[in-house]
Amino acid sequence: MIIVGNLKMNQTLEEASIYESKLTNSGIIICPSFPYLPIYKQNGYELCAQNVSEYNDGPYTGDVSASQLKSLKVKYVLIGHSERRHVYKEAQESLNNKVLKSLKQGMQVVYCIGETYEQKQNNQTFQTIENQILSLFNIIDNNDINKIIIGYEPVWAISDGINPGATPTNQEIDEVNKYITELVKEKYNQNIKILYGGSVNLNNIEQLVKLNNNAGFLIGGASKNVEDLLKIQEICKQ
Ligand code: PGA
């Protein structure tokens, strides 16, 4: 199973070094803040970046380009995370550009999708995720679809959102995973990997590990505690 630890904007340099020494290259894909990527790189970890510029190298103060990430041996990039879509109001066109730049550098993309609480209440979950998938998949080369991993993260289930700790039922996630799997198979004739994310923690992992069509987990809040993250991984291996 694929386990991605999304550390978000957390840790000091000292904390990051201690965390890295405890993670001990366990096979978890680690997604630290940009400045800490080299700490993990020197010990050969599988690295995921939390973001990437939609532009090529050049005068874009504050951005980090796909080629810079590649030079740090970053293998995966998170694109379309709900915090980027909703807090930073990143438009689909920017997300598409980010994906294209990442693919061009040979990186894989964890493309995050998911409905808001309001969309769920209005029975728009399937329509929302379908729109998010088609908006990207219609502009990339069919041969690149296997370099995309879907991160299904209902916005309302993210642990520091409006409903801390709430997750969909396994049945609800199974239905979404089936919908995504069939959509991508039917429209693009490709098999797609899906990770679940949103309040995954030690209390619910034994239940979530039973999901169908699930390739792994994208873990935010619970990944801040390295011992918890390693225990979650152990449960996923069983
Ligand atoms: P969470 O975050 O596990 O804290 O809900 C997941 C994510 O935002 O990727």
PDB file of C-alpha atoms and ligand atoms in Angstrom:
ATOM      1  CA  MET A   1       0.000   0.000   0.000  1.00  0.00           C
ATOM      2  CA  ILE A   2       1.083   3.552  -0.740  1.00  0.00           C
ATOM      3  CA  ILE A   3       1.325   5.714   2.376  1.00  0.00           C
ATOM      4  CA  VAL A   4       1.929   9.431   1.896  1.00  0.00           C
ATOM      5  CA  GLY A   5       2.620  11.552   4.974  1.00  0.00           C
ATOM      6  CA  ASN A   6       1.605  15.139   4.251  1.00  0.00           C
ATOM      7  CA  LEU A   7       3.313  17.191   6.942  1.00  0.00           C
ATOM      8  CA  LYS A   8       1.832  20.448   5.644  1.00  0.00           C
ATOM      9  CA  MET A   9       3.385  23.684   7.015  1.00  0.00           C
ATOM     10  CA  ASN A  10       4.717  22.179  10.237  1.00  0.00           C
ATOM     11  CA  GLN A  11       8.041  21.587  12.030  1.00  0.00           C
ATOM     12  CA  THR A  12      11.165  23.623  12.680  1.00  0.00           C
ATOM     13  CA  LEU A  13      14.450  22.527  11.143  1.00  0.00           C
ATOM     14  CA  GLU A  14      15.388  20.768  14.369  1.00  0.00           C
ATOM     15  CA  GLU A  15      12.034  18.999  14.575  1.00  0.00           C
ATOM     16  CA  ALA A  16      12.330  17.937  10.951  1.00  0.00           C
ATOM     17  CA  SER A  17      15.758  16.363  11.599  1.00  0.00           C
ATOM     18  CA  ILE A  18      14.487  14.398  14.595  1.00  0.00           C
ATOM     19  CA  TYR A  19      11.417  13.288  12.646  1.00  0.00           C
ATOM     20  CA  GLU A  20      13.561  12.127   9.738  1.00  0.00           C
ATOM     21  CA  SER A  21      15.810  10.073  12.018  1.00  0.00           C
ATOM     22  CA  LYS A  22      12.765   8.300  13.498  1.00  0.00           C
ATOM     23  CA  LEU A  23      11.062   7.664  10.162  1.00  0.00           C
ATOM     24  CA  THR A  24      14.082   5.535   9.199  1.00  0.00           C
ATOM     25  CA  ASN A  25      13.308   5.283   5.496  1.00  0.00           C
ATOM     26  CA  SER A  26      10.389   2.986   6.157  1.00  0.00           C
ATOM     27  CA  GLY A  27       8.993   3.167   2.624  1.00  0.00           C
ATOM     28  CA  ILE A  28       6.526   5.882   3.520  1.00  0.00           C
ATOM     29  CA  ILE A  29       6.399   8.640   0.904  1.00  0.00           C
ATOM     30  CA  ILE A  30       7.139  11.756   2.875  1.00  0.00           C
ATOM     31  CA  CYS A  31       5.812  15.173   1.968  1.00  0.00           C
ATOM     32  CA  PRO A  32       7.628  17.805   4.065  1.00  0.00           C
ATOM     33  CA  SER A  33       7.833  21.574   3.600  1.00  0.00           C
ATOM     34  CA  PHE A  34      10.209  22.555   0.779  1.00  0.00           C
ATOM     35  CA  PRO A  35      13.194  23.574   2.972  1.00  0.00           C
ATOM     36  CA  TYR A  36      13.362  20.109   4.532  1.00  0.00           C
ATOM     37  CA  LEU A  37      13.402  18.075   1.328  1.00  0.00           C
ATOM     38  CA  PRO A  38      17.248  17.854   1.307  1.00  0.00           C
ATOM     39  CA  ILE A  39      17.266  16.293   4.794  1.00  0.00           C
ATOM     40  CA  TYR A  40      15.330  13.349   3.434  1.00  0.00           C
ATOM     41  CA  LYS A  41      17.045  13.326   0.044  1.00  0.00           C
ATOM     42  CA  GLN A  42      20.447  12.568   1.537  1.00  0.00           C
ATOM     43  CA  ASN A  43      19.075   9.385   3.066  1.00  0.00           C
ATOM     44  CA  GLY A  44      17.242   8.227  -0.034  1.00  0.00           C
ATOM     45  CA  TYR A  45      13.618   8.668   1.049  1.00  0.00           C
ATOM     46  CA  GLU A  46      10.759   8.645  -1.449  1.00  0.00           C
ATOM     47  CA  LEU A  47       9.818  12.302  -1.608  1.00  0.00           C
ATOM     48  CA  CYS A  48       6.634  14.111  -2.439  1.00  0.00           C
ATOM     49  CA  ALA A  49       6.411  17.908  -2.742  1.00  0.00           C
ATOM     50  CA  GLN A  50       3.420  19.740  -1.330  1.00  0.00           C
ATOM     51  CA  ASN A  51       3.206  22.097  -4.287  1.00  0.00           C
ATOM     52  CA  VAL A  52       4.963  23.127  -7.498  1.00  0.00           C
ATOM     53  CA  SER A  53       5.044  26.242  -9.638  1.00  0.00           C
ATOM     54  CA  GLU A  54       2.904  26.381 -12.721  1.00  0.00           C
ATOM     55  CA  TYR A  55       5.806  28.165 -14.468  1.00  0.00           C
ATOM     56  CA  ASN A  56       9.219  27.148 -15.738  1.00  0.00           C
ATOM     57  CA  ASP A  57      12.314  28.499 -13.918  1.00  0.00           C
ATOM     58  CA  GLY A  58      12.485  32.267 -14.033  1.00  0.00           C
ATOM     59  CA  PRO A  59      11.360  35.449 -12.296  1.00  0.00           C
ATOM     60  CA  TYR A  60       8.658  33.952 -10.027  1.00  0.00           C
ATOM     61  CA  THR A  61       9.616  35.013  -6.503  1.00  0.00           C
ATOM     62  CA  GLY A  62       8.542  32.498  -3.904  1.00  0.00           C
ATOM     63  CA  ASP A  63       7.808  29.679  -6.337  1.00  0.00           C
ATOM     64  CA  VAL A  64       9.585  26.321  -6.668  1.00  0.00           C
ATOM     65  CA  SER A  65       9.743  24.825 -10.153  1.00  0.00           C
ATOM     66  CA  ALA A  66       9.258  21.261 -11.276  1.00  0.00           C
ATOM     67  CA  SER A  67      12.877  21.120 -12.486  1.00  0.00           C
ATOM     68  CA  GLN A  68      14.112  22.307  -9.070  1.00  0.00           C
ATOM     69  CA  LEU A  69      12.070  19.566  -7.420  1.00  0.00           C
ATOM     70  CA  LYS A  70      13.479  17.039  -9.828  1.00  0.00           C
ATOM     71  CA  SER A  71      17.009  18.125  -8.917  1.00  0.00           C
ATOM     72  CA  LEU A  72      16.088  17.258  -5.305  1.00  0.00           C
ATOM     73  CA  LYS A  73      15.085  13.769  -6.485  1.00  0.00           C
ATOM     74  CA  VAL A  74      11.439  14.457  -5.698  1.00  0.00           C
ATOM     75  CA  LYS A  75       9.320  11.696  -7.212  1.00  0.00           C
ATOM     76  CA  TYR A  76       5.746  12.840  -6.481  1.00  0.00           C
ATOM     77  CA  VAL A  77       3.942  16.169  -6.301  1.00  0.00           C
ATOM     78  CA  LEU A  78       0.637  16.947  -4.580  1.00  0.00           C
ATOM     79  CA  ILE A  79      -1.536  19.002  -6.889  1.00  0.00           C
ATOM     80  CA  GLY A  80      -5.094  20.172  -6.273  1.00  0.00           C
ATOM     81  CA  HIS A  81      -4.990  19.690  -2.521  1.00  0.00           C
ATOM     82  CA  SER A  82      -8.137  21.174  -1.016  1.00  0.00           C
ATOM     83  CA  GLU A  83      -6.096  23.732   0.914  1.00  0.00           C
ATOM     84  CA  ARG A  84      -4.639  24.944  -2.397  1.00  0.00           C
ATOM     85  CA  ARG A  85      -8.006  24.880  -4.148  1.00  0.00           C
ATOM     86  CA  HIS A  86      -9.930  26.577  -1.336  1.00  0.00           C
ATOM     87  CA  VAL A  87      -7.522  28.693   0.752  1.00  0.00           C
ATOM     88  CA  TYR A  88      -5.410  29.854  -2.200  1.00  0.00           C
ATOM     89  CA  LYS A  89      -8.256  29.700  -4.711  1.00  0.00           C
ATOM     90  CA  GLU A  90      -6.032  27.923  -7.232  1.00  0.00           C
ATOM     91  CA  ALA A  91      -7.890  27.690 -10.507  1.00  0.00           C
ATOM     92  CA  GLN A  92      -8.166  24.479 -12.490  1.00  0.00           C
ATOM     93  CA  GLU A  93      -6.036  26.004 -15.252  1.00  0.00           C
ATOM     94  CA  SER A  94      -3.171  26.556 -12.798  1.00  0.00           C
ATOM     95  CA  LEU A  95      -3.527  23.023 -11.494  1.00  0.00           C
ATOM     96  CA  ASN A  96      -3.413  21.689 -15.040  1.00  0.00           C
ATOM     97  CA  ASN A  97      -0.257  23.703 -15.744  1.00  0.00           C
ATOM     98  CA  LYS A  98       1.339  22.349 -12.581  1.00  0.00           C
ATOM     99  CA  VAL A  99       0.528  18.795 -13.622  1.00  0.00           C
ATOM    100  CA  LEU A 100       1.950  19.328 -17.112  1.00  0.00           C
ATOM    101  CA  LYS A 101       5.179  20.815 -15.734  1.00  0.00           C
ATOM    102  CA  SER A 102       5.562  17.942 -13.247  1.00  0.00           C
ATOM    103  CA  LEU A 103       4.926  15.240 -15.830  1.00  0.00           C
ATOM    104  CA  LYS A 104       7.446  16.856 -18.161  1.00  0.00           C
ATOM    105  CA  GLN A 105      10.083  16.457 -15.431  1.00  0.00           C
ATOM    106  CA  GLY A 106       9.186  12.779 -15.034  1.00  0.00           C
ATOM    107  CA  MET A 107       7.475  13.162 -11.679  1.00  0.00           C
ATOM    108  CA  GLN A 108       4.249  11.475 -10.676  1.00  0.00           C
ATOM    109  CA  VAL A 109       1.297  13.508  -9.534  1.00  0.00           C
ATOM    110  CA  VAL A 110      -0.980  12.882  -6.589  1.00  0.00           C
ATOM    111  CA  TYR A 111      -3.999  14.741  -7.913  1.00  0.00           C
ATOM    112  CA  CYS A 112      -6.342  15.595  -5.047  1.00  0.00           C
ATOM    113  CA  ILE A 113     -10.048  15.810  -5.570  1.00  0.00           C
ATOM    114  CA  GLY A 114     -13.058  15.844  -3.311  1.00  0.00           C
ATOM    115  CA  GLU A 115     -16.388  17.441  -2.566  1.00  0.00           C
ATOM    116  CA  THR A 116     -17.098  20.190  -0.037  1.00  0.00           C
ATOM    117  CA  TYR A 117     -19.643  19.700   2.725  1.00  0.00           C
ATOM    118  CA  GLU A 118     -22.140  21.784   0.793  1.00  0.00           C
ATOM    119  CA  GLN A 119     -21.656  19.705  -2.353  1.00  0.00           C
ATOM    120  CA  LYS A 120     -22.139  16.523  -0.323  1.00  0.00           C
ATOM    121  CA  GLN A 121     -25.342  17.902   1.199  1.00  0.00           C
ATOM    122  CA  ASN A 122     -26.594  18.764  -2.296  1.00  0.00           C
ATOM    123  CA  ASN A 123     -25.828  15.257  -3.624  1.00  0.00           C
ATOM    124  CA  GLN A 124     -23.131  16.661  -5.907  1.00  0.00           C
ATOM    125  CA  THR A 125     -20.283  14.395  -4.816  1.00  0.00           C
ATOM    126  CA  PHE A 126     -20.051  12.351  -8.013  1.00  0.00           C
ATOM    127  CA  GLN A 127     -20.550  15.358 -10.281  1.00  0.00           C
ATOM    128  CA  THR A 128     -17.831  17.270  -8.422  1.00  0.00           C
ATOM    129  CA  ILE A 129     -15.219  14.548  -8.610  1.00  0.00           C
ATOM    130  CA  GLU A 130     -16.105  13.801 -12.222  1.00  0.00           C
ATOM    131  CA  ASN A 131     -15.613  17.476 -13.148  1.00  0.00           C
ATOM    132  CA  GLN A 132     -12.301  17.589 -11.287  1.00  0.00           C
ATOM    133  CA  ILE A 133     -11.054  14.474 -13.057  1.00  0.00           C
ATOM    134  CA  LEU A 134     -12.239  15.365 -16.557  1.00  0.00           C
ATOM    135  CA  SER A 135     -10.899  18.945 -16.324  1.00  0.00           C
ATOM    136  CA  LEU A 136      -7.414  17.519 -15.940  1.00  0.00           C
ATOM    137  CA  PHE A 137      -7.535  14.243 -17.837  1.00  0.00           C
ATOM    138  CA  ASN A 138      -8.961  15.870 -20.961  1.00  0.00           C
ATOM    139  CA  ILE A 139      -5.837  17.992 -21.381  1.00  0.00           C
ATOM    140  CA  ILE A 140      -3.103  15.438 -20.656  1.00  0.00           C
ATOM    141  CA  ASP A 141      -1.718  12.771 -22.931  1.00  0.00           C
ATOM    142  CA  ASN A 142      -3.517   9.463 -22.477  1.00  0.00           C
ATOM    143  CA  ASN A 143      -0.140   7.777 -21.936  1.00  0.00           C
ATOM    144  CA  ASP A 144       0.485  10.017 -18.926  1.00  0.00           C
ATOM    145  CA  ILE A 145      -2.636   9.001 -17.026  1.00  0.00           C
ATOM    146  CA  ASN A 146      -0.725   6.142 -15.396  1.00  0.00           C
ATOM    147  CA  LYS A 147       1.568   8.759 -13.834  1.00  0.00           C
ATOM    148  CA  ILE A 148      -1.377  10.253 -11.967  1.00  0.00           C
ATOM    149  CA  ILE A 149      -2.564   8.904  -8.627  1.00  0.00           C
ATOM    150  CA  ILE A 150      -5.904  10.193  -7.417  1.00  0.00           C
ATOM    151  CA  GLY A 151      -6.057  11.421  -3.821  1.00  0.00           C
ATOM    152  CA  TYR A 152      -9.730  11.290  -2.888  1.00  0.00           C
ATOM    153  CA  GLU A 153     -10.054  13.705   0.021  1.00  0.00           C
ATOM    154  CA  PRO A 154     -13.538  14.933   0.891  1.00  0.00           C
ATOM    155  CA  VAL A 155     -12.930  18.555   1.894  1.00  0.00           C
ATOM    156  CA  TRP A 156     -15.259  18.227   4.892  1.00  0.00           C
ATOM    157  CA  ALA A 157     -13.280  15.242   6.212  1.00  0.00           C
ATOM    158  CA  ILE A 158      -9.880  16.953   6.373  1.00  0.00           C
ATOM    159  CA  SER A 159      -8.958  16.822  10.061  1.00  0.00           C
ATOM    160  CA  ASP A 160      -8.631  20.558  10.677  1.00  0.00           C
ATOM    161  CA  GLY A 161     -11.735  21.416   8.657  1.00  0.00           C
ATOM    162  CA  ILE A 162     -15.306  22.046   9.735  1.00  0.00           C
ATOM    163  CA  ASN A 163     -15.884  18.547  10.998  1.00  0.00           C
ATOM    164  CA  PRO A 164     -12.681  17.409  12.736  1.00  0.00           C
ATOM    165  CA  GLY A 165     -12.214  13.666  12.724  1.00  0.00           C
ATOM    166  CA  ALA A 166     -15.279  12.853  10.615  1.00  0.00           C
ATOM    167  CA  THR A 167     -14.811  10.471   7.716  1.00  0.00           C
ATOM    168  CA  PRO A 168     -17.175   9.035   5.144  1.00  0.00           C
ATOM    169  CA  THR A 169     -18.288   5.454   5.754  1.00  0.00           C
ATOM    170  CA  ASN A 170     -16.362   2.732   3.974  1.00  0.00           C
ATOM    171  CA  GLN A 171     -19.412   2.223   1.792  1.00  0.00           C
ATOM    172  CA  GLU A 172     -19.399   5.878   0.731  1.00  0.00           C
ATOM    173  CA  ILE A 173     -15.701   5.766  -0.130  1.00  0.00           C
ATOM    174  CA  ASP A 174     -16.136   2.451  -1.956  1.00  0.00           C
ATOM    175  CA  GLU A 175     -18.845   4.035  -4.095  1.00  0.00           C
ATOM    176  CA  VAL A 176     -16.636   6.984  -4.958  1.00  0.00           C
ATOM    177  CA  ASN A 177     -13.670   4.711  -5.720  1.00  0.00           C
ATOM    178  CA  LYS A 178     -15.858   2.571  -7.982  1.00  0.00           C
ATOM    179  CA  TYR A 179     -17.156   5.667  -9.737  1.00  0.00           C
ATOM    180  CA  ILE A 180     -13.633   6.993 -10.349  1.00  0.00           C
ATOM    181  CA  THR A 181     -12.290   3.606 -11.438  1.00  0.00           C
ATOM    182  CA  GLU A 182     -15.106   3.093 -13.941  1.00  0.00           C
ATOM    183  CA  LEU A 183     -14.994   6.673 -15.217  1.00  0.00           C
ATOM    184  CA  VAL A 184     -11.277   6.521 -15.998  1.00  0.00           C
ATOM    185  CA  LYS A 185     -11.574   3.040 -17.515  1.00  0.00           C
ATOM    186  CA  GLU A 186     -14.521   3.981 -19.689  1.00  0.00           C
ATOM    187  CA  LYS A 187     -13.280   7.367 -20.910  1.00  0.00           C
ATOM    188  CA  TYR A 188      -9.527   6.785 -21.104  1.00  0.00           C
ATOM    189  CA  ASN A 189      -9.142   3.002 -20.954  1.00  0.00           C
ATOM    190  CA  GLN A 190      -6.703   3.289 -18.048  1.00  0.00           C
ATOM    191  CA  ASN A 191      -6.509   1.747 -14.595  1.00  0.00           C
ATOM    192  CA  ILE A 192      -6.167   4.432 -11.966  1.00  0.00           C
ATOM    193  CA  LYS A 193      -4.761   4.215  -8.451  1.00  0.00           C
ATOM    194  CA  ILE A 194      -6.732   5.950  -5.690  1.00  0.00           C
ATOM    195  CA  LEU A 195      -5.568   6.993  -2.226  1.00  0.00           C
ATOM    196  CA  TYR A 196      -8.035   7.941   0.474  1.00  0.00           C
ATOM    197  CA  GLY A 197      -7.292  11.029   2.603  1.00  0.00           C
ATOM    198  CA  GLY A 198      -9.201  12.938   5.260  1.00  0.00           C
ATOM    199  CA  SER A 199      -8.794  12.332   9.011  1.00  0.00           C
ATOM    200  CA  VAL A 200      -7.018   9.000   8.591  1.00  0.00           C
ATOM    201  CA  ASN A 201      -5.656   8.104  12.024  1.00  0.00           C
ATOM    202  CA  LEU A 202      -4.857   5.238  14.357  1.00  0.00           C
ATOM    203  CA  ASN A 203      -8.494   4.979  15.458  1.00  0.00           C
ATOM    204  CA  ASN A 204      -9.992   4.440  12.013  1.00  0.00           C
ATOM    205  CA  ILE A 205      -7.210   2.828   9.968  1.00  0.00           C
ATOM    206  CA  GLU A 206      -8.279  -0.740  10.747  1.00  0.00           C
ATOM    207  CA  GLN A 207     -11.656   0.053   9.232  1.00  0.00           C
ATOM    208  CA  LEU A 208     -10.329   2.087   6.293  1.00  0.00           C
ATOM    209  CA  VAL A 209      -7.831  -0.584   5.321  1.00  0.00           C
ATOM    210  CA  LYS A 210     -10.780  -2.735   4.213  1.00  0.00           C
ATOM    211  CA  LEU A 211     -11.732  -0.315   1.412  1.00  0.00           C
ATOM    212  CA  ASN A 212     -12.155  -1.576  -2.133  1.00  0.00           C
ATOM    213  CA  ASN A 213     -10.163  -0.162  -5.063  1.00  0.00           C
ATOM    214  CA  ASN A 214      -7.923   1.613  -2.582  1.00  0.00           C
ATOM    215  CA  ALA A 215      -4.184   1.850  -3.214  1.00  0.00           C
ATOM    216  CA  GLY A 216      -3.311   3.559   0.067  1.00  0.00           C
ATOM    217  CA  PHE A 217      -3.680   6.661   2.187  1.00  0.00           C
ATOM    218  CA  LEU A 218      -2.779  10.334   2.224  1.00  0.00           C
ATOM    219  CA  ILE A 219      -2.300  11.249   5.863  1.00  0.00           C
ATOM    220  CA  GLY A 220      -2.111  14.810   7.182  1.00  0.00           C
ATOM    221  CA  GLY A 221      -2.643  15.504  10.884  1.00  0.00           C
ATOM    222  CA  ALA A 222      -1.806  11.981  12.070  1.00  0.00           C
ATOM    223  CA  SER A 223       1.504  12.037  10.185  1.00  0.00           C
ATOM    224  CA  LYS A 224       2.816  14.803  12.465  1.00  0.00           C
ATOM    225  CA  ASN A 225       3.475  12.112  15.050  1.00  0.00           C
ATOM    226  CA  VAL A 226       6.080   9.834  13.469  1.00  0.00           C
ATOM    227  CA  GLU A 227       5.283   6.915  15.790  1.00  0.00           C
ATOM    228  CA  ASP A 228       1.607   7.088  14.815  1.00  0.00           C
ATOM    229  CA  LEU A 229       2.474   7.235  11.132  1.00  0.00           C
ATOM    230  CA  LEU A 230       4.680   4.153  11.431  1.00  0.00           C
ATOM    231  CA  LYS A 231       1.944   2.292  13.340  1.00  0.00           C
ATOM    232  CA  ILE A 232      -0.593   3.179  10.649  1.00  0.00           C
ATOM    233  CA  GLN A 233       1.775   1.791   8.056  1.00  0.00           C
ATOM    234  CA  GLU A 234       2.204  -1.418  10.054  1.00  0.00           C
ATOM    235  CA  ILE A 235      -1.587  -1.903  10.188  1.00  0.00           C
ATOM    236  CA  CYS A 236      -1.786  -1.372   6.422  1.00  0.00           C
ATOM    237  CA  LYS A 237       0.809  -4.099   5.862  1.00  0.00           C
ATOM    238  CA  GLN A 238      -1.150  -6.727   7.828  1.00  0.00           C
TER     239      GLN A 238
HETATM  240  P1  PGA B   1      -5.779  15.070   7.472  1.00  0.00           P
HETATM  241  O1  PGA B   1      -5.243  15.759   6.135  1.00  0.00           O
HETATM  242  O2  PGA B   1      -5.268  13.675   7.505  1.00  0.00           O
HETATM  243  O3  PGA B   1      -5.246  15.945   8.554  1.00  0.00           O
HETATM  244  O4  PGA B   1      -7.275  15.114   7.388  1.00  0.00           O
HETATM  245  C1  PGA B   1      -5.158  15.058   4.943  1.00  0.00           C
HETATM  246  C2  PGA B   1      -4.674  15.988   3.890  1.00  0.00           C
HETATM  247  O5  PGA B   1      -5.014  17.178   3.957  1.00  0.00           O
HETATM  248  O6  PGA B   1      -3.936  15.584   2.983  1.00  0.00           O
END
